[in-house]
Short mmCIF file of C-alpha atoms in Angstrom, two decimals:
data_model
loop_
_atom_site.label_atom_id
_atom_site.label_comp_id
_atom_site.label_asym_id
_atom_site.label_seq_id
_atom_site.Cartn_x
_atom_site.Cartn_y
_atom_site.Cartn_z
CA MET W 1 0.00 0.00 0.00
CA LYS W 2 1.53 3.29 -1.13
CA PHE W 3 0.68 6.98 -0.88
CA VAL W 4 2.44 8.99 -3.56
CA THR W 5 2.07 12.76 -3.70
CA ASP W 6 2.88 14.70 -6.81
CA SER W 7 2.08 18.06 -8.38
CA PHE W 8 2.33 19.90 -11.67
CA PRO W 9 2.08 23.53 -12.81
CA VAL W 10 -0.76 24.90 -14.89
CA SER W 11 -0.68 28.19 -16.79
CA THR W 12 -4.04 29.69 -17.66
CA ASN W 13 -4.43 32.36 -20.30
CA ALA W 14 -7.98 33.65 -19.85
CA HIS W 15 -10.03 35.05 -16.98
CA ASN W 16 -12.32 32.00 -17.05
CA GLN W 17 -10.98 28.78 -18.54
CA MET W 18 -11.33 25.01 -18.32
CA LEU W 19 -8.05 23.24 -19.08
CA ASP W 20 -7.99 19.50 -19.75
CA ILE W 21 -5.40 18.03 -17.38
CA SER W 22 -6.31 14.35 -17.92
CA ASP W 23 -3.00 13.50 -19.59
CA LYS W 24 -0.98 15.14 -16.83
CA VAL W 25 -2.88 13.14 -14.23
CA ARG W 26 -2.44 9.97 -16.31
CA ASN W 27 1.31 10.54 -16.57
CA ALA W 28 1.65 11.04 -12.81
CA VAL W 29 -0.30 7.87 -12.11
CA GLU W 30 1.91 5.92 -14.50
CA LYS W 31 5.05 7.36 -12.87
CA SER W 32 3.76 6.38 -9.42
CA GLY W 33 3.74 2.70 -10.31
CA ILE W 34 0.34 2.30 -8.67
CA SER W 35 -1.92 0.12 -10.81
CA ASN W 36 -4.98 -0.24 -8.59
CA GLY W 37 -6.28 2.45 -6.27
CA SER W 38 -7.33 6.03 -6.77
CA VAL W 39 -5.99 9.48 -7.50
CA LEU W 40 -7.13 12.61 -5.68
CA VAL W 41 -6.77 15.68 -7.91
CA PHE W 42 -6.68 18.72 -5.62
CA CYS W 43 -6.62 22.44 -6.41
CA PRO W 44 -4.79 24.45 -3.71
CA HIS W 45 -6.29 27.76 -4.90
CA THR W 46 -9.48 29.49 -3.76
CA THR W 47 -10.47 31.07 -7.09
CA ALA W 48 -10.13 27.91 -9.18
CA ALA W 49 -11.55 24.40 -9.07
CA ILE W 50 -11.36 20.84 -10.41
CA THR W 51 -14.18 19.18 -12.32
CA ILE W 52 -14.84 16.27 -14.65
CA ASN W 53 -16.85 16.90 -17.81
CA GLU W 54 -16.99 16.19 -21.53
CA ASN W 55 -13.70 16.31 -23.42
CA ALA W 56 -14.96 15.54 -26.94
CA ASP W 57 -16.58 18.85 -27.95
CA PRO W 58 -14.82 22.02 -26.70
CA ASP W 59 -18.18 23.83 -26.94
CA VAL W 60 -19.23 22.07 -23.73
CA THR W 61 -16.67 23.86 -21.60
CA HIS W 62 -17.55 27.14 -23.34
CA ASP W 63 -21.19 26.68 -22.38
CA VAL W 64 -20.42 25.60 -18.80
CA LEU W 65 -18.25 28.70 -18.27
CA LEU W 66 -20.88 30.93 -19.92
CA THR W 67 -23.59 29.60 -17.63
CA LEU W 68 -21.46 29.99 -14.50
CA SER W 69 -20.67 33.60 -15.40
CA SER W 70 -24.34 34.34 -16.14
CA LEU W 71 -25.36 32.90 -12.77
CA ILE W 72 -22.68 34.46 -10.62
CA PRO W 73 -22.18 38.15 -11.32
CA HIS W 74 -18.68 39.61 -11.36
CA ASN W 75 -20.09 42.80 -9.81
CA ASN W 76 -22.68 42.94 -7.04
CA ALA W 77 -23.40 45.99 -4.91
CA GLY W 78 -23.45 43.74 -1.85
CA TYR W 79 -19.96 42.27 -2.25
CA GLN W 80 -17.60 43.26 0.59
CA HIS W 81 -14.37 41.52 -0.49
CA SER W 82 -12.07 44.24 -1.80
CA GLU W 83 -10.12 42.17 -4.34
CA GLY W 84 -13.06 42.15 -6.75
CA ASN W 85 -12.99 38.39 -7.31
CA SER W 86 -15.85 37.25 -5.10
CA ASP W 87 -17.49 35.61 -8.11
CA ALA W 88 -14.40 33.43 -8.56
CA HIS W 89 -14.48 32.35 -4.89
CA THR W 90 -18.15 31.37 -5.24
CA LYS W 91 -17.54 29.41 -8.43
CA SER W 92 -14.69 27.63 -6.65
CA SER W 93 -16.97 26.42 -3.84
CA LEU W 94 -19.76 25.42 -6.22
CA VAL W 95 -17.58 23.41 -8.59
CA GLY W 96 -15.37 22.12 -5.78
CA CYS W 97 -11.64 21.91 -5.26
CA SER W 98 -11.05 18.21 -5.91
CA GLU W 99 -12.12 15.08 -7.74
CA THR W 100 -11.19 11.46 -7.03
CA VAL W 101 -10.77 9.02 -9.89
CA ILE W 102 -10.51 5.23 -9.63
CA ILE W 103 -7.35 3.55 -10.99
CA LYS W 104 -7.96 0.00 -12.23
CA ASP W 105 -5.38 -2.18 -13.99
CA ASN W 106 -3.13 0.84 -14.68
CA ARG W 107 -5.95 2.94 -16.18
CA LEU W 108 -7.98 5.88 -14.94
CA GLN W 109 -11.54 4.61 -14.79
CA LEU W 110 -13.15 7.59 -16.53
CA GLY W 111 -16.26 7.42 -18.69
CA THR W 112 -15.89 7.48 -22.49
CA TRP W 113 -16.46 11.23 -22.74
CA GLN W 114 -14.96 12.32 -19.43
CA GLY W 115 -11.88 14.48 -19.01
CA ILE W 116 -10.45 16.04 -15.85
CA TYR W 117 -10.43 19.83 -15.94
CA PHE W 118 -8.62 22.56 -14.05
CA CYS W 119 -11.12 25.43 -13.85
CA GLU W 120 -9.64 28.93 -13.76
CA PHE W 121 -12.03 31.62 -12.54
CA ASP W 122 -9.60 34.50 -11.90
CA GLY W 123 -6.90 34.22 -14.54
CA PRO W 124 -4.69 34.37 -16.32
CA ARG W 125 -2.39 32.97 -13.63
CA LYS W 126 0.27 30.42 -12.84
CA ARG W 127 -1.37 27.64 -10.83
CA THR W 128 -0.50 24.29 -9.26
CA VAL W 129 -2.38 21.00 -9.12
CA ASN W 130 -1.65 18.59 -6.26
CA LEU W 131 -2.15 14.86 -6.59
CA GLN W 132 -2.28 11.99 -4.18
CA ILE W 133 -2.12 8.53 -5.70
CA THR W 134 -3.12 5.77 -3.30
CA GLY W 135 -3.04 2.06 -3.90
CA LEU W 136 -1.02 -0.98 -4.79
CA MET Z 1 -6.08 -3.72 2.71
CA LYS Z 2 -8.34 -4.27 -0.28
CA PHE Z 3 -9.54 -2.27 -3.28
CA VAL Z 4 -12.73 -3.70 -4.71
CA THR Z 5 -14.30 -2.16 -7.82
CA ASP Z 6 -17.90 -2.82 -8.71
CA SER Z 7 -20.65 -1.23 -10.80
CA PHE Z 8 -24.37 -1.42 -11.33
CA PRO Z 9 -26.82 -0.19 -14.01
CA VAL Z 10 -29.36 2.56 -13.44
CA SER Z 11 -32.37 3.23 -15.68
CA THR Z 12 -33.82 6.71 -15.48
CA ASN Z 13 -37.30 7.51 -16.74
CA ALA Z 14 -37.47 11.31 -16.75
CA HIS Z 15 -35.41 14.13 -18.24
CA ASN Z 16 -34.37 15.28 -14.74
CA GLN Z 17 -34.49 12.77 -11.90
CA MET Z 18 -32.84 11.92 -8.60
CA LEU Z 19 -32.79 8.16 -7.98
CA ASP Z 20 -31.98 6.82 -4.51
CA ILE Z 21 -29.16 4.30 -4.99
CA SER Z 22 -28.29 3.90 -1.29
CA ASP Z 23 -29.40 0.26 -1.12
CA LYS Z 24 -27.43 -0.65 -4.23
CA VAL Z 25 -24.31 0.90 -2.73
CA ARG Z 26 -25.00 -0.86 0.58
CA ASN Z 27 -25.37 -4.22 -1.15
CA ALA Z 28 -22.09 -3.78 -3.00
CA VAL Z 29 -20.28 -2.85 0.20
CA GLU Z 30 -21.68 -5.92 1.95
CA LYS Z 31 -20.65 -8.13 -1.00
CA SER Z 32 -17.11 -6.70 -0.88
CA GLY Z 33 -16.55 -8.00 2.64
CA ILE Z 34 -14.96 -4.69 3.61
CA SER Z 35 -16.18 -3.62 7.04
CA ASN Z 36 -14.07 -0.51 7.68
CA GLY Z 37 -12.97 1.93 5.00
CA SER Z 38 -14.84 3.97 2.44
CA VAL Z 39 -16.78 3.70 -0.77
CA LEU Z 40 -16.34 6.07 -3.70
CA VAL Z 41 -19.55 6.35 -5.73
CA PHE Z 42 -18.59 7.61 -9.19
CA CYS Z 43 -20.73 8.62 -12.17
CA PRO Z 44 -18.94 7.98 -15.50
CA HIS Z 45 -21.36 10.24 -17.44
CA THR Z 46 -21.06 13.95 -18.20
CA THR Z 47 -24.77 14.85 -18.06
CA ALA Z 48 -25.48 13.20 -14.73
CA ALA Z 49 -24.08 13.42 -11.19
CA ILE Z 50 -23.95 11.89 -7.71
CA THR Z 51 -25.18 13.69 -4.62
CA ILE Z 52 -26.23 13.01 -1.04
CA ASN Z 53 -29.45 14.57 0.24
CA GLU Z 54 -32.62 13.87 2.20
CA ASN Z 55 -34.33 10.55 1.54
CA ALA Z 56 -37.31 10.93 3.89
CA ASP Z 57 -39.55 13.34 1.95
CA PRO Z 58 -39.55 12.92 -1.85
CA ASP Z 59 -40.58 16.57 -2.14
CA VAL Z 60 -36.96 17.50 -1.36
CA THR Z 61 -35.60 16.02 -4.56
CA HIS Z 62 -38.48 17.61 -6.48
CA ASP Z 63 -37.52 21.02 -5.12
CA VAL Z 64 -33.78 20.54 -5.71
CA LEU Z 65 -34.41 19.58 -9.36
CA LEU Z 66 -36.87 22.48 -9.78
CA THR Z 67 -34.31 24.96 -8.46
CA LEU Z 68 -31.51 23.60 -10.65
CA SER Z 69 -33.70 23.88 -13.76
CA SER Z 70 -34.77 27.42 -12.82
CA LEU Z 71 -31.13 28.45 -12.38
CA ILE Z 72 -29.65 26.79 -15.43
CA PRO Z 73 -31.71 27.37 -18.56
CA HIS Z 74 -32.20 24.56 -21.08
CA ASN Z 75 -32.03 27.14 -23.88
CA ASN Z 76 -29.59 30.02 -24.05
CA ALA Z 77 -28.79 32.02 -27.17
CA GLY Z 78 -25.12 31.83 -26.27
CA TYR Z 79 -24.83 28.04 -26.09
CA GLN Z 80 -22.52 26.61 -28.77
CA HIS Z 81 -22.75 22.87 -28.04
CA SER Z 82 -24.94 21.39 -30.75
CA GLU Z 83 -26.44 18.52 -28.76
CA GLY Z 84 -28.77 20.87 -26.87
CA ASN Z 85 -27.86 19.53 -23.44
CA SER Z 86 -25.43 22.17 -22.19
CA ASP Z 87 -27.64 22.71 -19.13
CA ALA Z 88 -27.13 19.05 -18.20
CA HIS Z 89 -23.34 19.36 -18.49
CA THR Z 90 -23.38 22.42 -16.24
CA LYS Z 91 -25.57 20.74 -13.62
CA SER Z 92 -23.16 17.78 -13.73
CA SER Z 93 -20.16 19.96 -12.85
CA LEU Z 94 -22.06 21.87 -10.16
CA VAL Z 95 -23.42 18.81 -8.36
CA GLY Z 96 -20.26 16.79 -8.98
CA CYS Z 97 -19.62 13.32 -10.33
CA SER Z 98 -18.78 11.48 -7.11
CA GLU Z 99 -19.31 11.17 -3.38
CA THR Z 100 -17.25 9.27 -0.82
CA VAL Z 101 -18.96 7.64 2.16
CA ILE Z 102 -17.27 6.24 5.26
CA ILE Z 103 -17.80 2.53 6.07
CA LYS Z 104 -17.60 1.77 9.77
CA ASP Z 105 -18.34 -1.62 11.35
CA ASN Z 106 -20.06 -2.87 8.20
CA ARG Z 107 -22.32 0.19 7.89
CA LEU Z 108 -22.34 3.24 5.64
CA GLN Z 109 -21.83 6.18 7.97
CA LEU Z 110 -24.61 8.37 6.55
CA GLY Z 111 -26.63 10.86 8.57
CA THR Z 112 -30.15 9.93 9.67
CA TRP Z 113 -31.83 11.62 6.72
CA GLN Z 114 -29.14 11.09 4.08
CA GLY Z 115 -29.49 8.97 0.98
CA ILE Z 116 -27.11 8.64 -1.98
CA TYR Z 117 -28.65 9.81 -5.26
CA PHE Z 118 -27.89 9.29 -8.92
CA CYS Z 119 -28.88 12.59 -10.59
CA GLU Z 120 -30.09 12.32 -14.18
CA PHE Z 121 -30.04 15.61 -16.09
CA ASP Z 122 -30.49 14.36 -19.68
CA GLY Z 123 -32.74 11.31 -19.46
CA PRO Z 124 -34.38 9.04 -19.77
CA ARG Z 125 -31.30 6.87 -20.30
CA LYS Z 126 -29.54 3.68 -19.32
CA ARG Z 127 -26.65 4.65 -17.03
CA THR Z 128 -23.90 3.01 -14.97
CA VAL Z 129 -22.57 3.76 -11.49
CA ASN Z 130 -18.99 2.76 -10.66
CA LEU Z 131 -17.90 1.99 -7.12
CA GLN Z 132 -14.57 1.57 -5.43
CA ILE Z 133 -14.66 0.08 -1.96
CA THR Z 134 -11.40 0.53 -0.05
CA GLY Z 135 -10.54 -0.85 3.36
CA LEU Z 136 -10.18 -3.86 5.57
CA MET N 1 -2.31 1.23 7.14
CA LYS N 2 -4.95 2.67 9.47
CA PHE N 3 -8.51 3.94 9.20
CA VAL N 4 -9.39 6.25 12.09
CA THR N 5 -12.88 7.69 12.38
CA ASP N 6 -13.56 10.72 14.54
CA SER N 7 -16.16 13.45 14.87
CA PHE N 8 -16.70 16.79 16.53
CA PRO N 9 -19.70 19.03 17.29
CA VAL N 10 -20.30 22.36 15.59
CA SER N 11 -22.72 25.04 16.85
CA THR N 12 -23.90 27.54 14.29
CA ASN N 13 -25.48 30.84 15.27
CA ALA N 14 -26.93 32.22 12.04
CA HIS N 15 -29.32 30.95 9.38
CA ASN N 16 -26.49 30.92 6.80
CA GLN N 17 -22.92 30.66 8.03
CA MET N 18 -19.48 29.40 7.04
CA LEU N 19 -17.48 28.24 10.06
CA ASP N 20 -13.74 27.62 9.74
CA ILE N 21 -13.14 24.10 11.08
CA SER N 22 -9.54 23.74 9.83
CA ASP N 23 -8.04 23.65 13.34
CA LYS N 24 -10.51 21.02 14.51
CA VAL N 25 -9.62 18.85 11.53
CA ARG N 26 -5.91 19.47 12.15
CA ASN N 27 -6.25 18.44 15.79
CA ALA N 28 -8.03 15.23 14.89
CA VAL N 29 -5.37 14.36 12.33
CA GLU N 30 -2.63 14.95 14.89
CA LYS N 31 -4.48 12.81 17.45
CA SER N 32 -4.83 9.98 14.90
CA GLY N 33 -1.07 9.59 14.63
CA ILE N 34 -1.37 9.34 10.84
CA SER N 35 1.35 11.37 9.15
CA ASN N 36 0.82 10.49 5.47
CA GLY N 37 -2.54 9.84 3.90
CA SER N 38 -5.76 11.79 3.68
CA VAL N 39 -8.68 13.03 5.73
CA LEU N 40 -12.28 12.89 4.54
CA VAL N 41 -14.34 15.67 6.15
CA PHE N 42 -17.99 14.62 5.92
CA CYS N 43 -21.19 16.47 6.84
CA PRO N 44 -23.97 14.06 7.90
CA HIS N 45 -26.70 16.72 7.47
CA THR N 46 -28.80 17.50 4.39
CA THR N 47 -29.13 21.27 4.90
CA ALA N 48 -25.42 21.95 5.43
CA ALA N 49 -22.21 21.28 3.51
CA ILE N 50 -18.40 21.23 3.59
CA THR N 51 -16.26 23.43 1.40
CA ILE N 52 -12.73 24.79 1.12
CA ASN N 53 -12.25 28.49 0.47
CA GLU N 54 -10.24 31.55 1.52
CA ASN N 55 -9.65 31.97 5.24
CA ALA N 56 -7.70 35.26 5.16
CA ASP N 57 -10.47 37.81 4.55
CA PRO N 58 -13.83 37.07 6.23
CA ASP N 59 -15.53 39.12 3.51
CA VAL N 60 -15.03 36.19 1.14
CA THR N 61 -17.40 33.93 3.06
CA HIS N 62 -19.87 36.83 3.36
CA ASP N 63 -19.88 37.23 -0.40
CA VAL N 64 -20.13 33.49 -1.11
CA LEU N 65 -23.15 33.19 1.21
CA LEU N 66 -24.73 36.34 -0.28
CA THR N 67 -24.37 34.95 -3.80
CA LEU N 68 -25.79 31.56 -2.87
CA SER N 69 -28.83 33.19 -1.25
CA SER N 70 -29.34 35.46 -4.26
CA LEU N 71 -29.23 32.48 -6.59
CA ILE N 72 -31.37 30.08 -4.62
CA PRO N 73 -34.56 31.68 -3.31
CA HIS N 74 -35.81 30.83 0.16
CA ASN N 75 -39.39 31.06 -1.16
CA ASN N 76 -40.57 29.68 -4.49
CA ALA N 77 -44.20 29.08 -5.41
CA GLY N 78 -43.21 25.73 -6.88
CA TYR N 79 -41.58 24.28 -3.74
CA GLN N 80 -43.45 21.24 -2.39
CA HIS N 81 -41.37 20.36 0.67
CA SER N 82 -43.37 21.50 3.69
CA GLU N 83 -40.47 22.30 6.03
CA GLY N 84 -39.66 25.53 4.17
CA ASN N 85 -35.96 24.77 3.81
CA SER N 86 -35.75 23.57 0.22
CA ASP N 87 -33.20 26.29 -0.52
CA ALA N 88 -30.92 24.80 2.15
CA HIS N 89 -31.21 21.32 0.63
CA THR N 90 -30.28 22.69 -2.79
CA LYS N 91 -27.29 24.60 -1.44
CA SER N 92 -26.17 21.41 0.29
CA SER N 93 -26.11 19.44 -2.97
CA LEU N 94 -24.41 22.25 -4.89
CA VAL N 95 -21.61 22.84 -2.38
CA GLY N 96 -21.37 19.14 -1.51
CA CYS N 97 -21.25 17.21 1.73
CA SER N 98 -17.54 16.37 1.89
CA GLU N 99 -13.99 17.35 1.05
CA THR N 100 -10.85 15.23 1.08
CA VAL N 101 -7.52 16.78 2.08
CA ILE N 102 -4.07 15.24 1.61
CA ILE N 103 -1.93 14.69 4.73
CA LYS N 104 1.79 14.86 4.04
CA ASP N 105 4.53 14.71 6.70
CA ASN N 106 2.02 15.43 9.49
CA ARG N 107 0.52 18.46 7.73
CA LEU N 108 -2.72 19.11 5.89
CA GLN N 109 -1.68 19.93 2.35
CA LEU N 110 -3.90 23.00 1.94
CA GLY N 111 -3.05 26.01 -0.19
CA THR N 112 -1.76 29.17 1.45
CA TRP N 113 -5.19 30.80 1.64
CA GLN N 114 -7.35 27.71 2.05
CA GLY N 115 -9.42 26.86 5.09
CA ILE N 116 -11.96 24.07 5.55
CA TYR N 117 -15.48 25.34 6.22
CA PHE N 118 -18.65 23.90 7.68
CA CYS N 119 -21.47 25.59 5.75
CA GLU N 120 -24.73 26.06 7.64
CA PHE N 121 -27.74 26.77 5.43
CA ASP N 122 -30.60 26.20 7.91
CA GLY N 123 -29.31 27.37 11.28
CA PRO N 124 -28.77 28.12 13.97
CA ARG N 125 -28.37 24.46 14.92
CA LYS N 126 -26.17 21.95 16.70
CA ARG N 127 -24.33 19.94 14.05
CA THR N 128 -21.73 17.18 13.79
CA VAL N 129 -18.76 16.73 11.46
CA ASN N 130 -17.51 13.21 10.77
CA LEU N 131 -13.92 12.49 9.82
CA GLN N 132 -12.09 9.53 8.41
CA ILE N 133 -8.33 9.68 8.52
CA THR N 134 -6.64 7.09 6.32
CA GLY N 135 -2.93 6.41 6.02
CA LEU N 136 0.26 5.45 7.73
#
């Protein structure tokens, strides 16, 4: 039974962006030598998030980001936080800062259309993704 | 220490639906022989999700689904994804594609009113739920 | 390899509130003697949630709660649940009932600005947080 921690950098280039990090997670799992277990993909930032969604048609992430920005206004007379990124903090808590994916027989057990995304809500920025790979 | 993976089919019969899958998860945990650990309940679809909410009054799931559909419009002039289910993809990322539940002394450690739900946002469909049961 | 379960009480004093429980989680991890692994922070209630967000400026949690309450109305002519807290149930499913945090070399691997929050959406109440600490 092993616990392997790892991390990789992510550079975002838009204010709101969903970046497919599936291959980076896959590479880290392969490097860990763990063939059965799970990988926790964790975002250590409070204006970003991790999600799993469709990776076939890039229009999906466009529409998800559009809907989030329609729902959660960038400006609101009631906001008190002085940095002007309260919308990004809210998106972060709604989408969530981690996902856990099953590893079975050396493969991430994702659905056919699923990819793992780093969600930037206050970019562009340099970010980090932390991983913990657990298993045998 | 064991990692047991399992899965079961789910058939939904409405466009939006929350199906209580607690007993199916419980049966899989019992079958695994793992009495202390955790179970990851994972949805391998990108227009569906897993959540935990009240299982006593079915009006709760009605109201949760009503609110999600009020918030996230099925039609939006800005949507680019041609399949017409961008709302379902957004709901999937907001609710999240997995939940982890503690197993203690052969029992799922859920609160008194908690049930585990498969959330369909683009049904009716045939779906699958993946499980990973980890522990001793 | 150990699985340690623990729990602690939380008292909320507002209808909507985000309470920083990072130190309580840290103390439980220290008490467990597990120095590498992870901790699952689980909310056994259906009108509350667990999230991770900024713990430096208390205005952030104010703004997150304000946005959630703007999005999800307390009253809605279509609600069927008779207890009048359907908004709280919806917030619970959107924010989610658990978070998992990596433990590395005796420390929670949280980002610089991250704290773990118990989110009350139907308070004030007496609540419980369940933990499972897994590792070596």
